[in-house]
Amino acid sequence: MSRKSYMQAINEALAQEMERDPTVVVFGEDNVGGTGSPGEIDAWGGVMGVTKGLYGKFPNQILDTPISESAFIGAAAGAACSGLRPVAELMFVDFMGVCFDQIFNQAAKFRYMFGGKARTPMVIRTMYGAGIRAASQHSQALYPIFTHIPGLKVVIPSNPYDAKGLLIASIRDDDPVIFFENKVLYAIEGEVPDEPYTIPLGEAEIVREGEDVTIVAIGRMVSMAEQAAASLADDGIEVEIVDPRTLSPLDEDTIYESVENTGRLVVVDEAYPRCSMASDISALVAQNCFEHLKAAPKMVTAPHTPPPFSGSLEDLYVPDPEKVANAVRETVGQGVAS
Amino acid sequence: MSRKSYMQAINEALAQEMERDPTVVVFGEDNVGGTGSPGEIDAWGGVMGVTKGLYGKFPNQILDTPISESAFIGAAAGAACSGLRPVAELMFVDFMGVCFDQIFNQAAKFRYMFGGKARTPMVIRTMYGAGIRAASQHSQALYPIFTHIPGLKVVIPSNPYDAKGLLIASIRDDDPVIFFENKVLYAIEGEVPDEPYTIPLGEAEIVREGEDVTIVAIGRMVSMAEQAAASLADDGIEVEIVDPRTLSPLDEDTIYESVENTGRLVVVDEAYPRCSMASDISALVAQNCFEHLKAAPKMVTAPHTPPPFSGSLEDLYVPDPEKVANAVRETVGQGVAS
Amino acid sequence: MTESEVAGARERHEELDKGALLDAYRTMRTIRDFEERLHTEFATGEIPGFVHLYAGEEAIAAGFMAHLDGDDYVASTHRGHGHSIAKGCDVKGMMFEIYGKDAGICRGKGGSMHIADLDKGMLGANGIVGGGPPLVCGVGLSAKVRGTDQVAVSFTGDGGANQGTVFESMNLASAWDLPVIFVIENNGYAEATAQAFSSKGIDIAKRADGFSMPGVVVDGHDFFAVHEAAGEAIRRARQGGGPSLIECKVNRYYGHFEGDAQTYRGENEVENVRKEKDCLMLFRQRVTSAGLLDEAELDKIDEEVKNLIDEAVREAKEAPEPSPENLTTDVYVSY
Amino acid sequence: MTESEVAGARERHEELDKGALLDAYRTMRTIRDFEERLHTEFATGEIPGFVHLYAGEEAIAAGFMAHLDGDDYVASTHRGHGHSIAKGCDVKGMMFEIYGKDAGICRGKGGSMHIADLDKGMLGANGIVGGGPPLVCGVGLSAKVRGTDQVAVSFTGDGGANQGTVFESMNLASAWDLPVIFVIENNGYAEATAQAFSSKGIDIAKRADGFSMPGVVVDGHDFFAVHEAAGEAIRRARQGGGPSLIECKVNRYYGHFEGDAQTYRGENEVENVRKEKDCLMLFRQRVTSAGLLDEAELDKIDEEVKNLIDEAVREAKEAPEPSPENLTTDVYVSY
Ligand SMILES: Cc1ncc(C[n+]2csc(CCOP(=O)(O)OP(=O)(O)O)c2C)c(N)n1
Ligand SMILES: Cc1ncc(C[n+]2csc(CCOP(=O)(O)OP(=O)(O)O)c2C)c(N)n1
Ligand SMILES: [Mg+2]
Ligand SMILES: [Mg+2]
């Protein structure tokens, strides 16, 4: 056990899985970083350095790609059908629009369309989220789009420990998994065991226990919820925080149990509001826990606008602890007294 | 006024807009149908014949394209920024995965990213839905994905009259509009005025009035709801049916008013269930009409599986009047007595 | 080996010996009969969905697959019956599938446009034009990483050749130096639109230059020409020589899909090809005139194939539908 | 005309007369100073987001834009400052934008990667590699349908040249016979990955053959070479002669983006180019040795540009942030 960053946790998961299984193959733009260049061949390790150092250890299991996402994401699907466990990197999830077909019509549907005969063990690692002034085409969340699609699993770790355990589980999983890495979290540190371990897909975690309100928070929003919870506790409002960790499959039971107990729900989702995780989870809870709900479910999301560039706007764009706390206070103030 | 099919209504809207405005330009695969071929040049009119006959009348305003959706959908965006009002056809919405970037990162975001300076008056006509044994890659709904994206408008007519009025409104609109045509509805007939008319985007229609339960039904699902309503009326359950007609902007007020009156909601959506229109509308209603709800909102959707090929499975896949009626009965049987 | 498997079977032949010729003929004849029978059956209204027939293009599938082993892979198109049969998919299973029956090769869930059998190296027909080429890059990578001599072949139409995925895949295969062959089946049309318009009627093979790979044009009606070009490219790929592009100029005998009135076509276009360039006719002429096979041997295959297809259709019509539970199975391995 | 507009202004010149040369030099100098200043300012940590500098590639933007009118269009890349300045975008507005300020050319909502000004025919920098080429096809179509002689030019990098959208757009422009020019700025790298790997180091211009359009390679450091090749292609396009592909071989002086340590590069790679092929240096040598301009005229421009950039940075730093309401405005024209 030692302190590692979210980025190091991911790098370590990749290294340990490549070590364990020579059919685990990693590729993406600049994943080696420098192929064909006159200087250091592994000068980069992906744009943020997540795969840095892997080339030295596993020169036959990591490759650079041309900027051809359809081709190499599709290649991951084809490789998964023919003996590899590829881990392809879609640098920013914002780039899904140039390769979505290979994800949602090919990889995701093989098993069903082929009458159960296919097995497509592939992972697409991708970076999401606002917060670094990367503007409209490099700051989106978009996981609701992937969650919409049957055949895909969607994983979204909120901390370094989960990042490692969920990535190892994703690589060992036999279905196509989209693994969402939050770019702001890369630098965040936490305790991460040195040895390989897995966190099962489809199991939520109760990050904080509380009796008054359930907050379901996605990815980086877990930390916003935690900050809000701390300030709410000062006011005597005890919040329970559920981190789904995987969005598909969604651990509905854990969410429902919590809401049955608290009677109140706030979903915190940094994605666009329409057809989002916030609406998905709110609707599921409304449909399945109606008789336990004491107040209207609340959604805290980004507004229905693209992410803005300017820091002063972007800081308003992303849900923050204050907005979360306000939503909690509103729900507590509303409806049946608790 | 005369009886026309949904397909004829669309064809007529295109013809009248091309006539009115020479900058309205229509293109897509086989939209002329036969360019370069030795036989009739306009042998086809799109794969289903929707644009059939337009070439003869407007030879300079309609073009065939290579099978290059990114290029020609992007060309629609570029054309819209430089003086045309393009209407591009994405043959099946299932093909969005090869060109989504040009839709969601380019056209949809220009206005915001460029600080309000862009105007992108383009329409993408596209065909959606199950029901013709077209299997997993030609039967999807996918409108929730487009609804998720800020900057897009999403229109989905449920009958011939609306198809014409909404398409003309979409062509005259200054924002990018995704216009969803249901392939099963093409042959459906209804009264359609001969002259051009518009139906404003963002206005729902109350298709049937009722006091007991509100059904919000999308596209072809309106007819499922109507059939269910007829049989429910026999049992004394009076259903109110809301057809949103546009999914973005969504006419929330009309939905909320109806639910405030009935206290019960069933959403019928032929899309996949997760992060769907069903969850979107359910969540909005739960958040905004909570105190009026007498029972849990219900969602009737396709299952979380790709559309199957075999007719015997596909018929089970799509929500039908019976499933809608069952959901209504469940909601009536549940919660506070009405 | 059931009769059904025999018809679809092929072995890899290093040379065109007698067995190879018989196999090739059987493959082409099976495809032709399968497709012509679908044409007539479709007209009765009993076959659901979109059906795209490969009739006229059989020499391409047969010519390529003759060089492939069972563990080599193929990615096909919406017009996939021919590739599937030639790659060894069960013919009856395919027929059941097209009728949407539970015994179908995809349990009735895929249909004509998604026929696949990974165990046979058939990565699937594809409803998305240009969907297949990225997949074969992955197979090529897999072969390279695992150190096998497998190859993978993707088929794309002349219209599909303009889909971005196809270009990207050619370049990726080149950059990664993969054992992959890109076949363009240029039948002159994408639906109703002519290749003369959609890519100015150029030789698509020319595009290979832009990816530093060999590109050749062959007559797609001539089994022997296809077989030779395919053999060269596949041998090179197996030996680590990287990818190739092969354009086969050919003709489709029926409409884009069943129900197409084909008024975009030239007068007597198909009739003339049938008369002058039909792949089965050319093959028969060549092998008999060279004394490699005799008419009786070929007639026997015709007869066997006819019986197989008759039986397949009869059984398919009677076979049971998928059961309702199957609607939601097989989405995930685990969920 | 404000001073800021003067610097960014360019007129279309039929010939390279004195005014044209001065304009070209001013354009290149403005880009260079803009970029070098951003490089130093970025190091202070005050500039937010991703910043990709065009320094070293100025001759390309200047060479092409010299032929364009205000109502011609350009689609750019993530490395878009140079194209924007050359197309006449307001230089101070750009600087404000990069600092995320309300007075920015995109009200602070776009930033470096989305600088655009449709009124100037600048369709935008683009955060999506390969995002621009489809857009210019639309402009070309618009010109054709409306019967104008406008042209549209897209810029793409050597890495971007492998994105499917780029191939598709070239083919579409060819099929529709559009007045569009595809420029590939081949600076040898896509981020850290070499063009030698990502497309085997081929001349990307070669790919033009596959789309029946002319393709040429020019030295992107040489304003005159670019200007000539651009002129020919643009003239042809205006006269209805269809699209062209022009590959400019060039070098970038800084990292992929600011903050890049560039250890993938060769030793002294940039130093050598700066010494031997710097576009400003080459230009100055050529025009002074030929007696077309004198040093004093050029020095005066240097001075003016320096002042402009100083002022732009000073003002940008002090300018007010966008106000909170702006977060949700300008998503739609109407909603
Ligand atoms: C991405 C995508 N675009 C369009 C279609 C619709 N479509 C199916 S087949 C076809 C024509 C294909 O022509 P070609 O590639 O020449 O193959 P052929 O049918 O001639 O064998 C089209 C446009 C599709 N299935 N996928
Ligand atoms: C679709 C897409 N893929 C990847 C990226 C990330 N990315 C941004 S710039 C770049 C390299 C581009 O290289 P090149 O086209 O040669 O342009 P240069 O930076 O050299 O000017 C990459 C991979 C992106 N922005 N969009
Ligand atoms: Mg074809
Ligand atoms: Mg480059």
mmCIF file of N, CA, C and O in Angstrom, chain C residues 192-247:
data_model
loop_
_atom_site.group_PDB
_atom_site.id
_atom_site.type_symbol
_atom_site.label_atom_id
_atom_site.label_comp_id
_atom_site.label_asym_id
_atom_site.label_seq_id
_atom_site.Cartn_x
_atom_site.Cartn_y
_atom_site.Cartn_z
ATOM 1 N N ALA C 192 -28.371 3.325 -56.161
ATOM 2 C CA ALA C 192 -28.650 3.738 -57.539
ATOM 3 C C ALA C 192 -27.568 4.636 -58.123
ATOM 4 O O ALA C 192 -27.592 4.970 -59.303
ATOM 5 N N THR C 193 -26.641 5.049 -57.266
ATOM 6 C CA THR C 193 -25.666 6.055 -57.672
ATOM 7 C C THR C 193 -24.430 5.398 -58.269
ATOM 8 O O THR C 193 -23.891 4.450 -57.709
ATOM 9 N N ALA C 194 -23.985 5.928 -59.388
ATOM 10 C CA ALA C 194 -22.892 5.281 -60.120
ATOM 11 C C ALA C 194 -21.528 5.623 -59.547
ATOM 12 O O ALA C 194 -21.307 6.734 -59.065
ATOM 13 N N GLN C 195 -20.636 4.658 -59.656
ATOM 14 C CA GLN C 195 -19.255 4.915 -59.256
ATOM 15 C C GLN C 195 -18.655 6.009 -60.137
ATOM 16 O O GLN C 195 -17.769 6.735 -59.718
ATOM 17 N N ALA C 196 -19.165 6.137 -61.345
ATOM 18 C CA ALA C 196 -18.724 7.199 -62.250
ATOM 19 C C ALA C 196 -18.906 8.564 -61.602
ATOM 20 O O ALA C 196 -18.145 9.495 -61.847
ATOM 21 N N PHE C 197 -19.909 8.682 -60.742
ATOM 22 C CA PHE C 197 -20.133 9.938 -60.024
ATOM 23 C C PHE C 197 -19.438 9.935 -58.664
ATOM 24 O O PHE C 197 -18.729 10.870 -58.305
ATOM 25 N N SER C 198 -19.629 8.867 -57.900
ATOM 26 C CA SER C 198 -19.276 8.955 -56.481
ATOM 27 C C SER C 198 -17.778 8.978 -56.237
ATOM 28 O O SER C 198 -17.330 9.492 -55.229
ATOM 29 N N SER C 199 -17.005 8.403 -57.146
ATOM 30 C CA SER C 199 -15.567 8.657 -57.057
ATOM 31 C C SER C 199 -14.998 8.835 -58.451
ATOM 32 O O SER C 199 -13.921 8.355 -58.767
ATOM 33 N N LYS C 200 -15.745 9.555 -59.254
ATOM 34 C CA LYS C 200 -15.329 9.937 -60.609
ATOM 35 C C LYS C 200 -14.890 8.763 -61.466
ATOM 36 O O LYS C 200 -14.102 8.918 -62.392
ATOM 37 N N GLY C 201 -15.350 7.569 -61.116
ATOM 38 C CA GLY C 201 -15.019 6.424 -61.950
ATOM 39 C C GLY C 201 -13.554 6.047 -61.980
ATOM 40 O O GLY C 201 -13.115 5.285 -62.842
ATOM 41 N N ILE C 202 -12.786 6.573 -61.044
ATOM 42 C CA ILE C 202 -11.363 6.200 -61.014
ATOM 43 C C ILE C 202 -11.199 4.729 -60.652
ATOM 44 O O ILE C 202 -12.096 4.114 -60.118
ATOM 45 N N ASP C 203 -10.016 4.199 -60.937
ATOM 46 C CA ASP C 203 -9.655 2.903 -60.381
ATOM 47 C C ASP C 203 -9.401 3.099 -58.896
ATOM 48 O O ASP C 203 -8.475 3.820 -58.503
ATOM 49 N N ILE C 204 -10.205 2.464 -58.099
ATOM 50 C CA ILE C 204 -10.044 2.652 -56.656
ATOM 51 C C ILE C 204 -8.708 2.083 -56.185
ATOM 52 O O ILE C 204 -8.115 2.556 -55.215
ATOM 53 N N ALA C 205 -8.219 1.102 -56.910
ATOM 54 C CA ALA C 205 -6.927 0.490 -56.576
ATOM 55 C C ALA C 205 -5.808 1.529 -56.528
ATOM 56 O O ALA C 205 -4.815 1.375 -55.805
ATOM 57 N N LYS C 206 -5.982 2.583 -57.283
ATOM 58 C CA LYS C 206 -5.013 3.664 -57.337
ATOM 59 C C LYS C 206 -4.777 4.272 -55.952
ATOM 60 O O LYS C 206 -3.721 4.843 -55.672
ATOM 61 N N ARG C 207 -5.795 4.225 -55.124
ATOM 62 C CA ARG C 207 -5.664 4.855 -53.807
ATOM 63 C C ARG C 207 -4.608 4.159 -52.946
ATOM 64 O O ARG C 207 -4.153 4.716 -51.959
ATOM 65 N N ALA C 208 -4.237 2.952 -53.323
ATOM 66 C CA ALA C 208 -3.221 2.225 -52.550
ATOM 67 C C ALA C 208 -1.914 3.010 -52.468
ATOM 68 O O ALA C 208 -1.227 2.979 -51.441
ATOM 69 N N ASP C 209 -1.576 3.704 -53.539
ATOM 70 C CA ASP C 209 -0.335 4.483 -53.560
ATOM 71 C C ASP C 209 -0.237 5.418 -52.366
ATOM 72 O O ASP C 209 0.839 5.631 -51.812
ATOM 73 N N GLY C 210 -1.350 5.997 -52.007
ATOM 74 C CA GLY C 210 -1.357 6.963 -50.907
ATOM 75 C C GLY C 210 -1.100 6.324 -49.558
ATOM 76 O O GLY C 210 -0.967 7.028 -48.551
ATOM 77 N N PHE C 211 -1.051 5.012 -49.540
ATOM 78 C CA PHE C 211 -0.800 4.309 -48.284
ATOM 79 C C PHE C 211 0.390 3.365 -48.402
ATOM 80 O O PHE C 211 0.526 2.417 -47.616
ATOM 81 N N SER C 212 1.223 3.616 -49.381
ATOM 82 C CA SER C 212 2.415 2.791 -49.582
ATOM 83 C C SER C 212 2.102 1.309 -49.608
ATOM 84 O O SER C 212 2.781 0.523 -48.945
ATOM 85 N N MET C 213 1.043 0.951 -50.292
ATOM 86 C CA MET C 213 0.779 -0.487 -50.415
ATOM 87 C C MET C 213 0.457 -0.811 -51.864
ATOM 88 O O MET C 213 0.052 0.064 -52.633
ATOM 89 N N PRO C 214 0.666 -2.064 -52.262
ATOM 90 C CA PRO C 214 0.347 -2.432 -53.639
ATOM 91 C C PRO C 214 -1.165 -2.361 -53.873
ATOM 92 O O PRO C 214 -1.941 -2.704 -52.982
ATOM 93 N N GLY C 215 -1.544 -1.935 -55.039
ATOM 94 C CA GLY C 215 -2.950 -1.893 -55.409
ATOM 95 C C GLY C 215 -3.111 -2.440 -56.817
ATOM 96 O O GLY C 215 -2.391 -2.028 -57.719
ATOM 97 N N VAL C 216 -4.007 -3.381 -56.987
ATOM 98 C CA VAL C 216 -4.203 -3.944 -58.331
ATOM 99 C C VAL C 216 -5.684 -4.022 -58.665
ATOM 100 O O VAL C 216 -6.535 -4.079 -57.776
ATOM 101 N N VAL C 217 -5.953 -4.031 -59.969
ATOM 102 C CA VAL C 217 -7.317 -4.189 -60.462
ATOM 103 C C VAL C 217 -7.430 -5.569 -61.082
ATOM 104 O O VAL C 217 -6.548 -5.967 -61.841
ATOM 105 N N VAL C 218 -8.479 -6.281 -60.762
ATOM 106 C CA VAL C 218 -8.699 -7.562 -61.458
ATOM 107 C C VAL C 218 -10.147 -7.666 -61.921
ATOM 108 O O VAL C 218 -11.023 -6.966 -61.424
ATOM 109 N N ASP C 219 -10.325 -8.568 -62.859
ATOM 110 C CA ASP C 219 -11.670 -8.830 -63.372
ATOM 111 C C ASP C 219 -12.387 -9.738 -62.375
ATOM 112 O O ASP C 219 -12.041 -10.909 -62.230
ATOM 113 N N GLY C 220 -13.376 -9.176 -61.738
ATOM 114 C CA GLY C 220 -14.074 -9.908 -60.685
ATOM 115 C C GLY C 220 -14.998 -10.999 -61.182
ATOM 116 O O GLY C 220 -15.584 -11.727 -60.380
ATOM 117 N N HIS C 221 -15.131 -11.119 -62.496
ATOM 118 C CA HIS C 221 -15.924 -12.222 -63.034
ATOM 119 C C HIS C 221 -15.074 -13.464 -63.251
ATOM 120 O O HIS C 221 -15.595 -14.547 -63.474
ATOM 121 N N ASP C 222 -13.772 -13.260 -63.240
ATOM 122 C CA ASP C 222 -12.853 -14.325 -63.620
ATOM 123 C C ASP C 222 -12.226 -14.933 -62.371
ATOM 124 O O ASP C 222 -11.319 -14.368 -61.764
ATOM 125 N N PHE C 223 -12.723 -16.082 -61.992
ATOM 126 C CA PHE C 223 -12.219 -16.740 -60.794
ATOM 127 C C PHE C 223 -10.699 -16.853 -60.813
ATOM 128 O O PHE C 223 -10.040 -16.624 -59.800
ATOM 129 N N PHE C 224 -10.145 -17.181 -61.939
ATOM 130 C CA PHE C 224 -8.712 -17.434 -61.992
ATOM 131 C C PHE C 224 -7.897 -16.159 -61.791
ATOM 132 O O PHE C 224 -6.868 -16.165 -61.133
ATOM 133 N N ALA C 225 -8.401 -15.082 -62.325
ATOM 134 C CA ALA C 225 -7.716 -13.796 -62.132
ATOM 135 C C ALA C 225 -7.776 -13.384 -60.665
ATOM 136 O O ALA C 225 -6.778 -12.949 -60.073
ATOM 137 N N VAL C 226 -8.965 -13.529 -60.076
ATOM 138 C CA VAL C 226 -9.102 -13.168 -58.666
ATOM 139 C C VAL C 226 -8.205 -14.059 -57.813
ATOM 140 O O VAL C 226 -7.479 -13.586 -56.936
ATOM 141 N N HIS C 227 -8.252 -15.338 -58.124
ATOM 142 C CA HIS C 227 -7.484 -16.298 -57.335
ATOM 143 C C HIS C 227 -5.999 -15.970 -57.354
ATOM 144 O O HIS C 227 -5.315 -16.037 -56.321
ATOM 145 N N GLU C 228 -5.533 -15.565 -58.488
ATOM 146 C CA GLU C 228 -4.111 -15.272 -58.601
ATOM 147 C C GLU C 228 -3.735 -14.014 -57.823
ATOM 148 O O GLU C 228 -2.776 -14.005 -57.054
ATOM 149 N N ALA C 229 -4.498 -12.975 -58.024
ATOM 150 C CA ALA C 229 -4.194 -11.719 -57.325
ATOM 151 C C ALA C 229 -4.334 -11.898 -55.815
ATOM 152 O O ALA C 229 -3.524 -11.393 -55.031
ATOM 153 N N ALA C 230 -5.365 -12.618 -55.441
ATOM 154 C CA ALA C 230 -5.591 -12.846 -54.013
ATOM 155 C C ALA C 230 -4.424 -13.639 -53.425
ATOM 156 O O ALA C 230 -3.923 -13.315 -52.336
ATOM 157 N N GLY C 231 -4.006 -14.647 -54.153
ATOM 158 C CA GLY C 231 -2.920 -15.509 -53.663
ATOM 159 C C GLY C 231 -1.657 -14.715 -53.422
ATOM 160 O O GLY C 231 -0.996 -14.861 -52.385
ATOM 161 N N GLU C 232 -1.360 -13.847 -54.349
ATOM 162 C CA GLU C 232 -0.140 -13.054 -54.221
ATOM 163 C C GLU C 232 -0.214 -12.162 -52.980
ATOM 164 O O GLU C 232 0.720 -12.096 -52.177
ATOM 165 N N ALA C 233 -1.321 -11.490 -52.838
ATOM 166 C CA ALA C 233 -1.462 -10.552 -51.712
ATOM 167 C C ALA C 233 -1.476 -11.297 -50.382
ATOM 168 O O ALA C 233 -0.871 -10.854 -49.391
ATOM 169 N N ILE C 234 -2.153 -12.397 -50.359
ATOM 170 C CA ILE C 234 -2.274 -13.141 -49.096
ATOM 171 C C ILE C 234 -0.933 -13.769 -48.727
ATOM 172 O O ILE C 234 -0.517 -13.739 -47.570
ATOM 173 N N ARG C 235 -0.246 -14.296 -49.709
ATOM 174 C CA ARG C 235 1.087 -14.846 -49.435
ATOM 175 C C ARG C 235 1.992 -13.758 -48.869
ATOM 176 O O ARG C 235 2.668 -13.944 -47.862
ATOM 177 N N ARG C 236 1.975 -12.613 -49.510
ATOM 178 C CA ARG C 236 2.816 -11.507 -49.043
ATOM 179 C C ARG C 236 2.454 -11.147 -47.601
ATOM 180 O O ARG C 236 3.321 -10.964 -46.750
ATOM 181 N N ALA C 237 1.172 -11.067 -47.330
ATOM 182 C CA ALA C 237 0.736 -10.708 -45.980
ATOM 183 C C ALA C 237 1.195 -11.753 -44.958
ATOM 184 O O ALA C 237 1.707 -11.415 -43.889
ATOM 185 N N ARG C 238 1.051 -13.011 -45.313
ATOM 186 C CA ARG C 238 1.468 -14.073 -44.379
ATOM 187 C C ARG C 238 2.954 -14.038 -44.086
ATOM 188 O O ARG C 238 3.408 -14.404 -43.018
ATOM 189 N N GLN C 239 3.685 -13.582 -45.071
ATOM 190 C CA GLN C 239 5.141 -13.551 -44.900
ATOM 191 C C GLN C 239 5.634 -12.250 -44.300
ATOM 192 O O GLN C 239 6.824 -11.960 -44.290
ATOM 193 N N GLY C 240 4.708 -11.437 -43.814
ATOM 194 C CA GLY C 240 5.128 -10.196 -43.160
ATOM 195 C C GLY C 240 5.288 -9.035 -44.117
ATOM 196 O O GLY C 240 5.867 -7.998 -43.766
ATOM 197 N N GLY C 241 4.799 -9.199 -45.328
ATOM 198 C CA GLY C 241 4.972 -8.147 -46.328
ATOM 199 C C GLY C 241 3.920 -7.050 -46.273
ATOM 200 O O GLY C 241 3.919 -6.151 -47.115
ATOM 201 N N GLY C 242 3.010 -7.120 -45.334
ATOM 202 C CA GLY C 242 2.070 -6.017 -45.142
ATOM 203 C C GLY C 242 0.834 -6.089 -46.023
ATOM 204 O O GLY C 242 0.596 -7.070 -46.724
ATOM 205 N N PRO C 243 0.036 -5.044 -45.943
ATOM 206 C CA PRO C 243 -1.290 -5.024 -46.563
ATOM 207 C C PRO C 243 -1.274 -4.761 -48.066
ATOM 208 O O PRO C 243 -0.270 -4.294 -48.610
ATOM 209 N N SER C 244 -2.418 -5.060 -48.678
ATOM 210 C CA SER C 244 -2.629 -4.786 -50.108
ATOM 211 C C SER C 244 -4.062 -4.341 -50.334
ATOM 212 O O SER C 244 -4.936 -4.622 -49.519
ATOM 213 N N LEU C 245 -4.247 -3.713 -51.465
ATOM 214 C CA LEU C 245 -5.585 -3.323 -51.916
ATOM 215 C C LEU C 245 -5.843 -4.005 -53.257
ATOM 216 O O LEU C 245 -5.002 -3.940 -54.155
ATOM 217 N N ILE C 246 -6.962 -4.665 -53.370
ATOM 218 C CA ILE C 246 -7.316 -5.305 -54.644
ATOM 219 C C ILE C 246 -8.717 -4.875 -55.034
ATOM 220 O O ILE C 246 -9.667 -5.064 -54.271
ATOM 221 N N GLU C 247 -8.816 -4.275 -56.191
ATOM 222 C CA GLU C 247 -10.131 -3.856 -56.688
ATOM 223 C C GLU C 247 -10.619 -4.866 -57.715
ATOM 224 O O GLU C 247 -9.935 -5.140 -58.698
#
